[in-house]
PDB file of C-alpha atoms and ligand atoms in Angstrom:
ATOM      1  CA  MET Q  30     -14.461  16.719  21.454  1.00 72.00           C
ATOM      2  CA  ARG Q  31     -17.432  15.993  19.163  1.00 85.00           C
ATOM      3  CA  ILE Q  32     -17.680  12.234  19.761  1.00 91.00           C
ATOM      4  CA  THR Q  33     -21.134  10.983  20.768  1.00 93.00           C
ATOM      5  CA  ALA Q  34     -22.847   7.591  21.044  1.00 94.00           C
ATOM      6  CA  LYS Q  35     -23.693   7.896  17.334  1.00 95.00           C
ATOM      7  CA  THR Q  36     -20.069   8.349  16.227  1.00 96.00           C
ATOM      8  CA  LYS Q  37     -18.882   5.511  13.973  1.00 97.00           C
ATOM      9  CA  ILE Q  38     -15.599   3.916  14.972  1.00 97.00           C
ATOM     10  CA  CYS Q  39     -12.935   3.146  12.369  1.00 98.00           C
ATOM     11  CA  MET Q  40      -9.539   1.736  13.249  1.00 98.00           C
ATOM     12  CA  VAL Q  41      -6.294   0.379  11.932  1.00 98.00           C
ATOM     13  CA  ILE Q  42      -5.092  -2.950  13.306  1.00 97.00           C
ATOM     14  CA  GLY Q  43      -1.515  -4.222  13.130  1.00 96.00           C
ATOM     15  CA  ASP Q  44       1.376  -5.434  15.235  1.00 96.00           C
ATOM     16  CA  PRO Q  45       3.303  -3.230  15.845  1.00 94.00           C
ATOM     17  CA  ILE Q  46       0.954  -0.301  15.292  1.00 95.00           C
ATOM     18  CA  GLU Q  47       2.384   2.646  17.235  1.00 94.00           C
ATOM     19  CA  HIS Q  48       4.229   3.936  14.132  1.00 90.00           C
ATOM     20  CA  SER Q  49       1.011   4.251  12.090  1.00 92.00           C
ATOM     21  CA  PHE Q  50       0.099   7.619  10.532  1.00 93.00           C
ATOM     22  CA  SER Q  51      -3.435   6.464   9.689  1.00 96.00           C
ATOM     23  CA  PRO Q  52      -5.271   7.885  12.764  1.00 97.00           C
ATOM     24  CA  GLN Q  53      -3.844  11.396  12.217  1.00 97.00           C
ATOM     25  CA  MET Q  54      -4.519  11.193   8.489  1.00 97.00           C
ATOM     26  CA  HIS Q  55      -8.151  10.011   8.699  1.00 98.00           C
ATOM     27  CA  ASN Q  56      -9.109  12.173  11.708  1.00 98.00           C
ATOM     28  CA  ALA Q  57      -7.689  15.261   9.948  1.00 97.00           C
ATOM     29  CA  GLY Q  58      -9.912  14.346   6.977  1.00 98.00           C
ATOM     30  CA  TYR Q  59     -13.015  13.961   9.189  1.00 98.00           C
ATOM     31  CA  LYS Q  60     -12.308  17.316  10.802  1.00 97.00           C
ATOM     32  CA  ALA Q  61     -11.794  19.094   7.471  1.00 97.00           C
ATOM     33  CA  LEU Q  62     -15.178  17.803   6.221  1.00 98.00           C
ATOM     34  CA  HIS Q  63     -16.836  18.604   9.599  1.00 97.00           C
ATOM     35  CA  ILE Q  64     -17.784  14.949  10.035  1.00 97.00           C
ATOM     36  CA  ASP Q  65     -15.601  14.412  13.103  1.00 96.00           C
ATOM     37  CA  ASN Q  66     -18.828  13.983  15.111  1.00 96.00           C
ATOM     38  CA  GLN Q  67     -19.832  11.130  12.766  1.00 97.00           C
ATOM     39  CA  TYR Q  68     -16.506   9.277  12.510  1.00 98.00           C
ATOM     40  CA  VAL Q  69     -13.468   8.728  14.692  1.00 98.00           C
ATOM     41  CA  TYR Q  70     -10.373   6.710  13.747  1.00 98.00           C
ATOM     42  CA  ILE Q  71      -8.135   4.930  16.247  1.00 98.00           C
ATOM     43  CA  ALA Q  72      -5.293   2.368  16.183  1.00 98.00           C
ATOM     44  CA  CYS Q  73      -5.328  -1.031  17.907  1.00 97.00           C
ATOM     45  CA  ARG Q  74      -2.450  -3.400  18.347  1.00 97.00           C
ATOM     46  CA  VAL Q  75      -3.797  -6.864  17.535  1.00 97.00           C
ATOM     47  CA  SER Q  76      -1.524  -9.881  17.731  1.00 97.00           C
ATOM     48  CA  ILE Q  77      -1.617 -12.400  14.891  1.00 96.00           C
ATOM     49  CA  HIS Q  78      -2.481 -15.014  17.559  1.00 97.00           C
ATOM     50  CA  THR Q  79      -5.708 -13.230  18.526  1.00 97.00           C
ATOM     51  CA  ILE Q  80      -6.913 -12.078  15.112  1.00 97.00           C
ATOM     52  CA  ASP Q  81      -9.781 -14.635  15.139  1.00 95.00           C
ATOM     53  CA  SER Q  82     -11.186 -13.368  18.451  1.00 96.00           C
ATOM     54  CA  PHE Q  83     -10.680  -9.758  17.340  1.00 97.00           C
ATOM     55  CA  ILE Q  84     -12.778 -10.376  14.219  1.00 95.00           C
ATOM     56  CA  LYS Q  85     -15.491 -12.139  16.238  1.00 94.00           C
ATOM     57  CA  GLY Q  86     -15.537  -9.126  18.567  1.00 94.00           C
ATOM     58  CA  ALA Q  87     -15.744  -6.719  15.638  1.00 94.00           C
ATOM     59  CA  LYS Q  88     -18.766  -8.586  14.247  1.00 93.00           C
ATOM     60  CA  ALA Q  89     -20.450  -8.423  17.628  1.00 93.00           C
ATOM     61  CA  THR Q  90     -20.005  -4.640  17.894  1.00 93.00           C
ATOM     62  CA  ASN Q  91     -20.792  -1.714  15.651  1.00 89.00           C
ATOM     63  CA  ILE Q  92     -17.150  -1.018  14.714  1.00 96.00           C
ATOM     64  CA  HIS Q  93     -17.658   0.508  11.285  1.00 97.00           C
ATOM     65  CA  GLY Q  94     -14.368   0.149   9.428  1.00 98.00           C
ATOM     66  CA  ILE Q  95     -11.113  -1.749   9.957  1.00 98.00           C
ATOM     67  CA  SER Q  96      -7.886  -1.018   8.088  1.00 98.00           C
ATOM     68  CA  CYS Q  97      -5.424  -3.919   8.172  1.00 96.00           C
ATOM     69  CA  THR Q  98      -1.680  -3.575   8.125  1.00 93.00           C
ATOM     70  CA  MET Q  99       1.156  -6.037   8.840  1.00 89.00           C
ATOM     71  CA  PRO Q 100       0.695  -8.891   9.677  1.00 92.00           C
ATOM     72  CA  HIS Q 101      -3.065  -9.085   9.104  1.00 93.00           C
ATOM     73  CA  LYS Q 102      -3.739  -8.449   5.410  1.00 92.00           C
ATOM     74  CA  ILE Q 103      -3.884 -12.149   4.560  1.00 91.00           C
ATOM     75  CA  ALA Q 104      -4.665 -13.502   8.038  1.00 93.00           C
ATOM     76  CA  VAL Q 105      -8.089 -11.785   8.224  1.00 96.00           C
ATOM     77  CA  MET Q 106      -9.368 -13.231   4.964  1.00 96.00           C
ATOM     78  CA  PRO Q 107     -10.769 -16.576   6.202  1.00 96.00           C
ATOM     79  CA  TYR Q 108     -12.862 -14.794   8.836  1.00 96.00           C
ATOM     80  CA  LEU Q 109     -14.679 -12.397   6.487  1.00 97.00           C
ATOM     81  CA  ASP Q 110     -18.201 -12.924   5.137  1.00 97.00           C
ATOM     82  CA  GLU Q 111     -17.394 -11.527   1.710  1.00 98.00           C
ATOM     83  CA  ILE Q 112     -14.271 -10.420  -0.173  1.00 98.00           C
ATOM     84  CA  ASP Q 113     -14.525  -8.231  -3.244  1.00 97.00           C
ATOM     85  CA  LYS Q 114     -13.029  -9.601  -6.450  1.00 97.00           C
ATOM     86  CA  VAL Q 115     -10.051  -7.220  -6.602  1.00 97.00           C
ATOM     87  CA  ALA Q 116      -8.960  -8.107  -3.059  1.00 97.00           C
ATOM     88  CA  LYS Q 117      -9.397 -11.788  -3.929  1.00 97.00           C
ATOM     89  CA  LYS Q 118      -7.164 -11.460  -6.991  1.00 96.00           C
ATOM     90  CA  ILE Q 119      -4.519  -9.525  -5.058  1.00 96.00           C
ATOM     91  CA  GLY Q 120      -4.809 -12.069  -2.252  1.00 95.00           C
ATOM     92  CA  ALA Q 121      -4.901  -9.510   0.554  1.00 93.00           C
ATOM     93  CA  VAL Q 122      -7.426  -7.308   2.356  1.00 96.00           C
ATOM     94  CA  ASN Q 123      -6.457  -3.908   3.752  1.00 96.00           C
ATOM     95  CA  THR Q 124      -9.975  -2.547   4.344  1.00 98.00           C
ATOM     96  CA  ILE Q 125     -12.992  -4.125   6.053  1.00 98.00           C
ATOM     97  CA  ILE Q 126     -16.485  -2.645   6.230  1.00 98.00           C
ATOM     98  CA  ASN Q 127     -18.876  -3.895   8.905  1.00 97.00           C
ATOM     99  CA  ASN Q 128     -22.412  -3.991   7.467  1.00 93.00           C
ATOM    100  CA  ASP Q 129     -24.469  -4.821  10.572  1.00 91.00           C
ATOM    101  CA  GLY Q 130     -22.257  -7.772  11.488  1.00 92.00           C
ATOM    102  CA  LYS Q 131     -21.457  -8.805   7.910  1.00 95.00           C
ATOM    103  CA  LEU Q 132     -17.776  -8.122   7.266  1.00 97.00           C
ATOM    104  CA  VAL Q 133     -16.748  -7.286   3.699  1.00 98.00           C
ATOM    105  CA  GLY Q 134     -13.076  -7.085   2.681  1.00 98.00           C
ATOM    106  CA  TYR Q 135     -11.538  -4.760   0.084  1.00 98.00           C
ATOM    107  CA  ASN Q 136      -8.059  -3.824  -1.100  1.00 97.00           C
ATOM    108  CA  THR Q 137      -7.103  -0.200  -1.781  1.00 98.00           C
ATOM    109  CA  ASP Q 138      -3.301  -0.704  -1.848  1.00 97.00           C
ATOM    110  CA  TRP Q 139      -3.330  -1.092  -5.637  1.00 97.00           C
ATOM    111  CA  LEU Q 140      -4.899   2.368  -5.972  1.00 97.00           C
ATOM    112  CA  GLY Q 141      -2.090   3.658  -3.777  1.00 97.00           C
ATOM    113  CA  VAL Q 142       0.293   2.417  -6.451  1.00 97.00           C
ATOM    114  CA  LEU Q 143      -1.714   3.344  -9.514  1.00 97.00           C
ATOM    115  CA  THR Q 144      -2.797   6.909  -8.706  1.00 97.00           C
ATOM    116  CA  PRO Q 145       0.670   8.465  -8.216  1.00 97.00           C
ATOM    117  CA  LEU Q 146       2.046   6.591 -11.256  1.00 98.00           C
ATOM    118  CA  GLU Q 147      -0.777   7.758 -13.515  1.00 97.00           C
ATOM    119  CA  LYS Q 148      -0.145  11.335 -12.419  1.00 96.00           C
ATOM    120  CA  LEU Q 149       3.224  11.035 -14.188  1.00 97.00           C
ATOM    121  CA  THR Q 150       2.542   8.734 -17.130  1.00 97.00           C
ATOM    122  CA  SER Q 151       0.170   6.329 -18.853  1.00 96.00           C
ATOM    123  CA  LEU Q 152       1.006   2.710 -18.071  1.00 96.00           C
ATOM    124  CA  GLN Q 153      -0.223   1.302 -21.375  1.00 95.00           C
ATOM    125  CA  ASN Q 154       2.616  -0.734 -22.982  1.00 94.00           C
ATOM    126  CA  LYS Q 155       5.193   0.535 -20.453  1.00 96.00           C
ATOM    127  CA  LYS Q 156       7.855  -1.864 -19.196  1.00 97.00           C
ATOM    128  CA  VAL Q 157       7.677  -2.012 -15.402  1.00 97.00           C
ATOM    129  CA  ALA Q 158      10.428  -3.621 -13.308  1.00 97.00           C
ATOM    130  CA  LEU Q 159       8.926  -4.771 -10.032  1.00 97.00           C
ATOM    131  CA  ILE Q 160      11.603  -5.481  -7.427  1.00 97.00           C
ATOM    132  CA  GLY Q 161      10.259  -7.825  -4.743  1.00 96.00           C
ATOM    133  CA  ALA Q 162       7.540 -10.488  -4.699  1.00 94.00           C
ATOM    134  CA  GLY Q 163       5.955 -10.145  -1.245  1.00 89.00           C
ATOM    135  CA  GLY Q 164       2.616  -8.661  -0.148  1.00 85.00           C
ATOM    136  CA  ALA Q 165       3.150  -5.115  -1.450  1.00 91.00           C
ATOM    137  CA  ALA Q 166       4.368  -6.535  -4.774  1.00 94.00           C
ATOM    138  CA  ARG Q 167       1.017  -8.279  -5.306  1.00 94.00           C
ATOM    139  CA  ALA Q 168      -0.871  -4.954  -5.208  1.00 95.00           C
ATOM    140  CA  VAL Q 169       1.689  -3.475  -7.632  1.00 96.00           C
ATOM    141  CA  ALA Q 170       1.412  -6.470  -9.986  1.00 97.00           C
ATOM    142  CA  TYR Q 171      -2.385  -6.132 -10.048  1.00 97.00           C
ATOM    143  CA  ALA Q 172      -2.279  -2.357 -10.688  1.00 96.00           C
ATOM    144  CA  ILE Q 173       0.347  -2.618 -13.415  1.00 95.00           C
ATOM    145  CA  THR Q 174      -1.109  -5.522 -15.391  1.00 95.00           C
ATOM    146  CA  ASN Q 175      -4.606  -4.058 -15.108  1.00 93.00           C
ATOM    147  CA  LYS Q 176      -3.441  -1.027 -17.062  1.00 95.00           C
ATOM    148  CA  GLY Q 177      -1.736  -2.867 -19.903  1.00 92.00           C
ATOM    149  CA  ALA Q 178       1.880  -2.520 -18.770  1.00 96.00           C
ATOM    150  CA  LYS Q 179       4.475  -5.262 -19.217  1.00 96.00           C
ATOM    151  CA  LEU Q 180       5.596  -6.730 -15.912  1.00 97.00           C
ATOM    152  CA  LEU Q 181       9.166  -7.854 -15.134  1.00 97.00           C
ATOM    153  CA  ILE Q 182       9.547  -9.254 -11.611  1.00 97.00           C
ATOM    154  CA  PHE Q 183      12.899  -9.389  -9.807  1.00 96.00           C
ATOM    155  CA  ASN Q 184      13.244 -11.152  -6.484  1.00 96.00           C
ATOM    156  CA  ARG Q 185      15.899 -12.628  -4.210  1.00 96.00           C
ATOM    157  CA  THR Q 186      13.863 -15.835  -3.995  1.00 95.00           C
ATOM    158  CA  ILE Q 187      13.288 -16.520  -7.684  1.00 96.00           C
ATOM    159  CA  ASP Q 188      10.500 -19.056  -7.078  1.00 96.00           C
ATOM    160  CA  LYS Q 189       8.330 -16.352  -5.530  1.00 95.00           C
ATOM    161  CA  ALA Q 190       8.916 -14.133  -8.564  1.00 97.00           C
ATOM    162  CA  LYS Q 191       7.927 -17.037 -10.827  1.00 97.00           C
ATOM    163  CA  THR Q 192       4.701 -17.658  -8.888  1.00 96.00           C
ATOM    164  CA  LEU Q 193       3.762 -13.982  -9.127  1.00 96.00           C
ATOM    165  CA  ALA Q 194       4.590 -13.914 -12.841  1.00 97.00           C
ATOM    166  CA  GLU Q 195       2.366 -16.946 -13.445  1.00 97.00           C
ATOM    167  CA  GLU Q 196      -0.501 -15.428 -11.482  1.00 95.00           C
ATOM    168  CA  PHE Q 197      -0.477 -11.925 -12.943  1.00 96.00           C
ATOM    169  CA  GLY Q 198       1.323 -12.427 -16.258  1.00 95.00           C
ATOM    170  CA  GLY Q 199       4.936 -11.338 -16.532  1.00 95.00           C
ATOM    171  CA  THR Q 200       8.510 -12.564 -16.547  1.00 96.00           C
ATOM    172  CA  ALA Q 201      10.540 -13.555 -13.495  1.00 97.00           C
ATOM    173  CA  TYR Q 202      14.230 -12.733 -12.975  1.00 96.00           C
ATOM    174  CA  PRO Q 203      16.750 -13.067 -10.150  1.00 95.00           C
ATOM    175  CA  LEU Q 204      17.377  -9.896  -8.175  1.00 92.00           C
ATOM    176  CA  ASN Q 205      20.877  -9.420  -9.590  1.00 88.00           C
ATOM    177  CA  ALA Q 206      19.717  -9.003 -13.217  1.00 87.00           C
ATOM    178  CA  ALA Q 207      20.299  -5.237 -13.005  1.00 81.00           C
ATOM    179  CA  GLU Q 208      20.940  -4.822 -16.751  1.00 83.00           C
ATOM    180  CA  ILE Q 209      17.392  -5.992 -17.446  1.00 87.00           C
ATOM    181  CA  ILE Q 210      15.947  -3.749 -14.722  1.00 87.00           C
ATOM    182  CA  ASN Q 211      17.808  -0.894 -16.394  1.00 86.00           C
ATOM    183  CA  ASN Q 212      15.776  -1.398 -19.621  1.00 90.00           C
ATOM    184  CA  ALA Q 213      12.444  -0.744 -17.907  1.00 96.00           C
ATOM    185  CA  ASP Q 214      10.546   2.555 -18.107  1.00 97.00           C
ATOM    186  CA  ILE Q 215       9.386   2.357 -14.501  1.00 97.00           C
ATOM    187  CA  ILE Q 216      11.160   0.701 -11.564  1.00 97.00           C
ATOM    188  CA  ILE Q 217       9.227  -0.043  -8.380  1.00 98.00           C
ATOM    189  CA  ASN Q 218      10.942  -1.270  -5.221  1.00 97.00           C
ATOM    190  CA  THR Q 219       8.673  -3.305  -2.952  1.00 96.00           C
ATOM    191  CA  THR Q 220      11.440  -5.042  -0.988  1.00 95.00           C
ATOM    192  CA  SER Q 221      12.338  -3.883   2.491  1.00 92.00           C
ATOM    193  CA  VAL Q 222      15.908  -3.187   1.319  1.00 95.00           C
ATOM    194  CA  GLY Q 223      16.654   0.357   2.536  1.00 95.00           C
ATOM    195  CA  LEU Q 224      13.982   0.287   5.246  1.00 91.00           C
ATOM    196  CA  HIS Q 225      16.100  -0.465   8.306  1.00 90.00           C
ATOM    197  CA  ASP Q 226      19.621  -0.031   6.937  1.00 94.00           C
ATOM    198  CA  LYS Q 227      19.439   3.311   5.169  1.00 95.00           C
ATOM    199  CA  LYS Q 228      22.754   2.649   3.383  1.00 96.00           C
ATOM    200  CA  GLU Q 229      21.269  -0.289   1.436  1.00 97.00           C
ATOM    201  CA  THR Q 230      19.701  -0.057  -2.014  1.00 97.00           C
ATOM    202  CA  PRO Q 231      18.171  -2.742  -4.243  1.00 95.00           C
ATOM    203  CA  LEU Q 232      19.602  -1.180  -7.446  1.00 95.00           C
ATOM    204  CA  PRO Q 233      23.068   0.369  -7.934  1.00 94.00           C
ATOM    205  CA  GLN Q 234      22.969   4.057  -8.966  1.00 95.00           C
ATOM    206  CA  LYS Q 235      24.764   3.413 -12.273  1.00 94.00           C
ATOM    207  CA  TYR Q 236      21.711   1.563 -13.609  1.00 94.00           C
ATOM    208  CA  ILE Q 237      19.384   4.542 -13.125  1.00 96.00           C
ATOM    209  CA  THR Q 238      18.934   7.144 -15.881  1.00 96.00           C
ATOM    210  CA  LYS Q 239      16.979  10.379 -16.242  1.00 96.00           C
ATOM    211  CA  ASN Q 240      14.410   8.526 -18.355  1.00 96.00           C
ATOM    212  CA  HIS Q 241      13.320   6.316 -15.465  1.00 97.00           C
ATOM    213  CA  ILE Q 242      10.432   6.747 -13.065  1.00 98.00           C
ATOM    214  CA  ILE Q 243      11.552   5.262  -9.744  1.00 98.00           C
ATOM    215  CA  PHE Q 244       8.927   4.416  -7.097  1.00 98.00           C
ATOM    216  CA  ASP Q 245      10.029   3.151  -3.685  1.00 98.00           C
ATOM    217  CA  VAL Q 246       7.115   1.979  -1.518  1.00 96.00           C
ATOM    218  CA  ILE Q 247       9.176   2.293   1.671  1.00 95.00           C
ATOM    219  CA  TYR Q 248       7.869   5.269   3.649  1.00 91.00           C
ATOM    220  CA  GLY Q 249       9.046   7.202   6.710  1.00 88.00           C
ATOM    221  CA  HIS Q 250      12.295   8.372   5.137  1.00 93.00           C
ATOM    222  CA  GLU Q 251      13.718   9.057   1.694  1.00 95.00           C
ATOM    223  CA  THR Q 252      15.597   5.904   0.732  1.00 97.00           C
ATOM    224  CA  ARG Q 253      19.044   5.711  -0.811  1.00 98.00           C
ATOM    225  CA  LEU Q 254      17.375   4.410  -3.989  1.00 98.00           C
ATOM    226  CA  LEU Q 255      15.331   7.606  -4.313  1.00 98.00           C
ATOM    227  CA  LYS Q 256      18.223   9.902  -3.349  1.00 98.00           C
ATOM    228  CA  GLU Q 257      20.386   8.351  -6.055  1.00 98.00           C
ATOM    229  CA  ALA Q 258      17.518   8.408  -8.569  1.00 98.00           C
ATOM    230  CA  LYS Q 259      17.206  12.163  -7.986  1.00 98.00           C
ATOM    231  CA  LYS Q 260      20.949  12.564  -8.575  1.00 97.00           C
ATOM    232  CA  GLN Q 261      20.560  10.732 -11.902  1.00 97.00           C
ATOM    233  CA  GLY Q 262      17.728  13.089 -12.889  1.00 98.00           C
ATOM    234  CA  ALA Q 263      14.995  10.406 -12.745  1.00 98.00           C
ATOM    235  CA  GLN Q 264      11.420  11.190 -11.709  1.00 98.00           C
ATOM    236  CA  ILE Q 265      10.687   9.753  -8.279  1.00 98.00           C
ATOM    237  CA  ILE Q 266       7.644   8.678  -6.298  1.00 98.00           C
ATOM    238  CA  GLN Q 267       7.919   8.442  -2.507  1.00 97.00           C
ATOM    239  CA  GLY Q 268       6.363   5.549  -0.529  1.00 96.00           C
ATOM    240  CA  ARG Q 269       4.149   7.985   1.359  1.00 95.00           C
ATOM    241  CA  GLU Q 270       2.233   8.598  -1.897  1.00 97.00           C
ATOM    242  CA  MET Q 271       1.080   4.960  -1.782  1.00 96.00           C
ATOM    243  CA  LEU Q 272       0.143   5.382   1.861  1.00 95.00           C
ATOM    244  CA  LEU Q 273      -1.816   8.529   1.035  1.00 97.00           C
ATOM    245  CA  TYR Q 274      -3.744   7.233  -1.974  1.00 98.00           C
ATOM    246  CA  GLN Q 275      -4.656   3.886  -0.421  1.00 98.00           C
ATOM    247  CA  GLY Q 276      -5.869   5.914   2.582  1.00 97.00           C
ATOM    248  CA  LEU Q 277      -7.925   8.301   0.432  1.00 98.00           C
ATOM    249  CA  ALA Q 278      -9.676   5.320  -1.160  1.00 98.00           C
ATOM    250  CA  GLN Q 279     -10.331   3.855   2.311  1.00 98.00           C
ATOM    251  CA  PHE Q 280     -11.766   7.185   3.466  1.00 98.00           C
ATOM    252  CA  LYS Q 281     -14.298   7.067   0.628  1.00 98.00           C
ATOM    253  CA  LEU Q 282     -15.272   3.473   1.512  1.00 98.00           C
ATOM    254  CA  TYR Q 283     -15.719   4.350   5.207  1.00 98.00           C
ATOM    255  CA  THR Q 284     -17.583   7.643   4.821  1.00 98.00           C
ATOM    256  CA  GLY Q 285     -18.924   7.818   1.266  1.00 98.00           C
ATOM    257  CA  HIS Q 286     -17.240  11.236   0.963  1.00 98.00           C
ATOM    258  CA  ASP Q 287     -14.353  12.164  -1.337  1.00 98.00           C
ATOM    259  CA  ALA Q 288     -11.319  12.508   0.926  1.00 98.00           C
ATOM    260  CA  PRO Q 289      -9.770  15.962   1.364  1.00 98.00           C
ATOM    261  CA  GLU Q 290      -6.436  15.143  -0.272  1.00 97.00           C
ATOM    262  CA  THR Q 291      -4.565  18.340   0.578  1.00 97.00           C
ATOM    263  CA  VAL Q 292      -5.375  18.125   4.288  1.00 97.00           C
ATOM    264  CA  MET Q 293      -4.532  14.423   4.528  1.00 97.00           C
ATOM    265  CA  ARG Q 294      -1.318  14.864   2.526  1.00 97.00           C
ATOM    266  CA  LYS Q 295      -0.208  17.610   4.922  1.00 96.00           C
ATOM    267  CA  VAL Q 296      -0.425  15.152   7.827  1.00 93.00           C
ATOM    268  CA  LEU Q 297       1.953  12.739   6.096  1.00 89.00           C
ATOM    269  CA  LEU Q 298       4.441  15.491   5.305  1.00 84.00           C
TER     270      LEU Q 298
HETATM  271  P1  NDP K  18       6.975  -8.982   2.538  1.00 89.11           P
HETATM  272  O1  NDP K  18       7.670  -9.544   3.714  1.00 89.11           O
HETATM  273  O2  NDP K  18       5.719  -9.595   2.052  1.00 89.11           O
HETATM  274  O3  NDP K  18       8.022  -8.975   1.289  1.00 89.11           O
HETATM  275  C1  NDP K  18       9.347  -8.531   1.458  1.00 89.11           C
HETATM  276  C2  NDP K  18      10.070  -8.516   0.119  1.00 89.11           C
HETATM  277  O4  NDP K  18      11.375  -7.948   0.349  1.00 89.11           O
HETATM  278  C3  NDP K  18      10.310  -9.907  -0.495  1.00 89.11           C
HETATM  279  O5  NDP K  18      10.281  -9.814  -1.897  1.00 89.11           O
HETATM  280  C4  NDP K  18      11.725 -10.242   0.018  1.00 89.11           C
HETATM  281  O6  NDP K  18      12.418 -11.161  -0.809  1.00 89.11           O
HETATM  282  C5  NDP K  18      12.389  -8.889  -0.082  1.00 89.11           C
HETATM  283  N1  NDP K  18      13.555  -8.744   0.788  1.00 89.11           N
HETATM  284  C6  NDP K  18      13.562  -8.615   2.132  1.00 89.11           C
HETATM  285  N2  NDP K  18      14.830  -8.483   2.570  1.00 89.11           N
HETATM  286  C7  NDP K  18      15.620  -8.541   1.485  1.00 89.11           C
HETATM  287  C8  NDP K  18      17.016  -8.467   1.290  1.00 89.11           C
HETATM  288  N3  NDP K  18      17.862  -8.297   2.313  1.00 89.11           N
HETATM  289  N4  NDP K  18      17.502  -8.527   0.038  1.00 89.11           N
HETATM  290  C9  NDP K  18      16.665  -8.679  -1.024  1.00 89.11           C
HETATM  291  N5  NDP K  18      15.326  -8.772  -0.905  1.00 89.11           N
HETATM  292  C10 NDP K  18      14.808  -8.698   0.330  1.00 89.11           C
HETATM  293  O7  NDP K  18       6.769  -7.432   2.882  1.00 89.11           O
HETATM  294  P2  NDP K  18       5.707  -6.409   2.244  1.00 89.11           P
HETATM  295  O8  NDP K  18       5.605  -6.659   0.780  1.00 89.11           O
HETATM  296  O9  NDP K  18       4.482  -6.389   3.045  1.00 89.11           O
HETATM  297  O10 NDP K  18       6.452  -5.006   2.523  1.00 89.11           O
HETATM  298  C11 NDP K  18       7.619  -4.663   1.806  1.00 89.11           C
HETATM  299  C12 NDP K  18       7.909  -3.172   1.985  1.00 89.11           C
HETATM  300  O11 NDP K  18       6.826  -2.402   1.484  1.00 89.11           O
HETATM  301  C13 NDP K  18       8.083  -2.757   3.450  1.00 89.11           C
HETATM  302  O12 NDP K  18       9.148  -1.843   3.516  1.00 89.11           O
HETATM  303  C14 NDP K  18       6.775  -2.066   3.782  1.00 89.11           C
HETATM  304  O13 NDP K  18       6.919  -1.075   4.771  1.00 89.11           O
HETATM  305  C15 NDP K  18       6.434  -1.423   2.433  1.00 89.11           C
HETATM  306  N6  NDP K  18       5.004  -1.148   2.267  1.00 89.11           N
HETATM  307  C16 NDP K  18       4.610   0.139   1.998  1.00 89.11           C
HETATM  308  C17 NDP K  18       3.289   0.459   1.840  1.00 89.11           C
HETATM  309  C18 NDP K  18       2.903   1.883   1.576  1.00 89.11           C
HETATM  310  O14 NDP K  18       1.703   2.220   1.713  1.00 89.11           O
HETATM  311  N7  NDP K  18       3.818   2.752   1.177  1.00 89.11           N
HETATM  312  C19 NDP K  18       2.236  -0.581   1.927  1.00 89.11           C
HETATM  313  C20 NDP K  18       2.742  -1.904   2.163  1.00 89.11           C
HETATM  314  C21 NDP K  18       4.085  -2.168   2.340  1.00 89.11           C
HETATM  315  P3  NDP K  18      12.294 -12.748  -0.570  1.00 89.11           P
HETATM  316  O15 NDP K  18      11.036 -13.163  -1.253  1.00 89.11           O
HETATM  317  O16 NDP K  18      13.496 -13.294  -1.223  1.00 89.11           O
HETATM  318  O17 NDP K  18      12.267 -12.974   0.907  1.00 89.11           O
END
């Protein structure tokens, strides 16, 4: 144990939180860089009903960094002293830095989307079908439109798809417009379809071809969507890649060091 009174505390807050991989991932990174005496990363369950008192407490202490997961990414925003412009545009904060009591909010989720995609292809002028219009979809929409791709948004509640399309630029469609999804170069699922019921998929297998890149942001298991995409010969990106790359960007914000990707990836595997 190398923790001392000088060790900076980082944490992830959420409710529930017990399933989080973030403490293992960040602490493995600190250890690999021999900075595990300078930083420690824990998880705290914080109810949505007590988020205001949590933030007040954080300002009053020297907690260094706070990662936010469900349901806090939007809820924390009114309590922060400053929000960077990317997080403002996305409309969600997943990373908070405490600068001597001044809390500054950032968003690294969009990098979690962008980095694995750009490892496979350039996004310039690509047609991207975004399935879903919730919180995760906003980070995807920002990443995609920022890189000159054309955005097609498909959602069960069409009004939410329309709002997102107006905000980020793109076209909204109902979820059942599978023939249009099929015409995209890249298909990204940000719905929770396939998360709990592993037999569910947001897109029937027959619409997937070997020319597609299929990204499912659900993590923890390989979804039916990705299994079927593999069968069709498509390139796939697992949800844990998003988790990894948003975490690597957070690591840099918390410590100033480049994150040790191989070590942190190993934890997620
Ligand atoms: P939200 O609740 O904000 O959005 C959920 C989305 O799923 C909405 O578009 C909703 O449609 C759609 N949806 C839910 N159930 C159904 C259904 N039965 N049929 C069709 N559409 C459905 O959730 P988030 O965006 O925060 O999270 C979505 C997923 O992304 C989760 O599985 C989460 O774990 C994952 N995620 C992964 C991350 C990573 O790092 N890999 C990071 C963040 C999230 P509607 O608008 O009609 O309700």
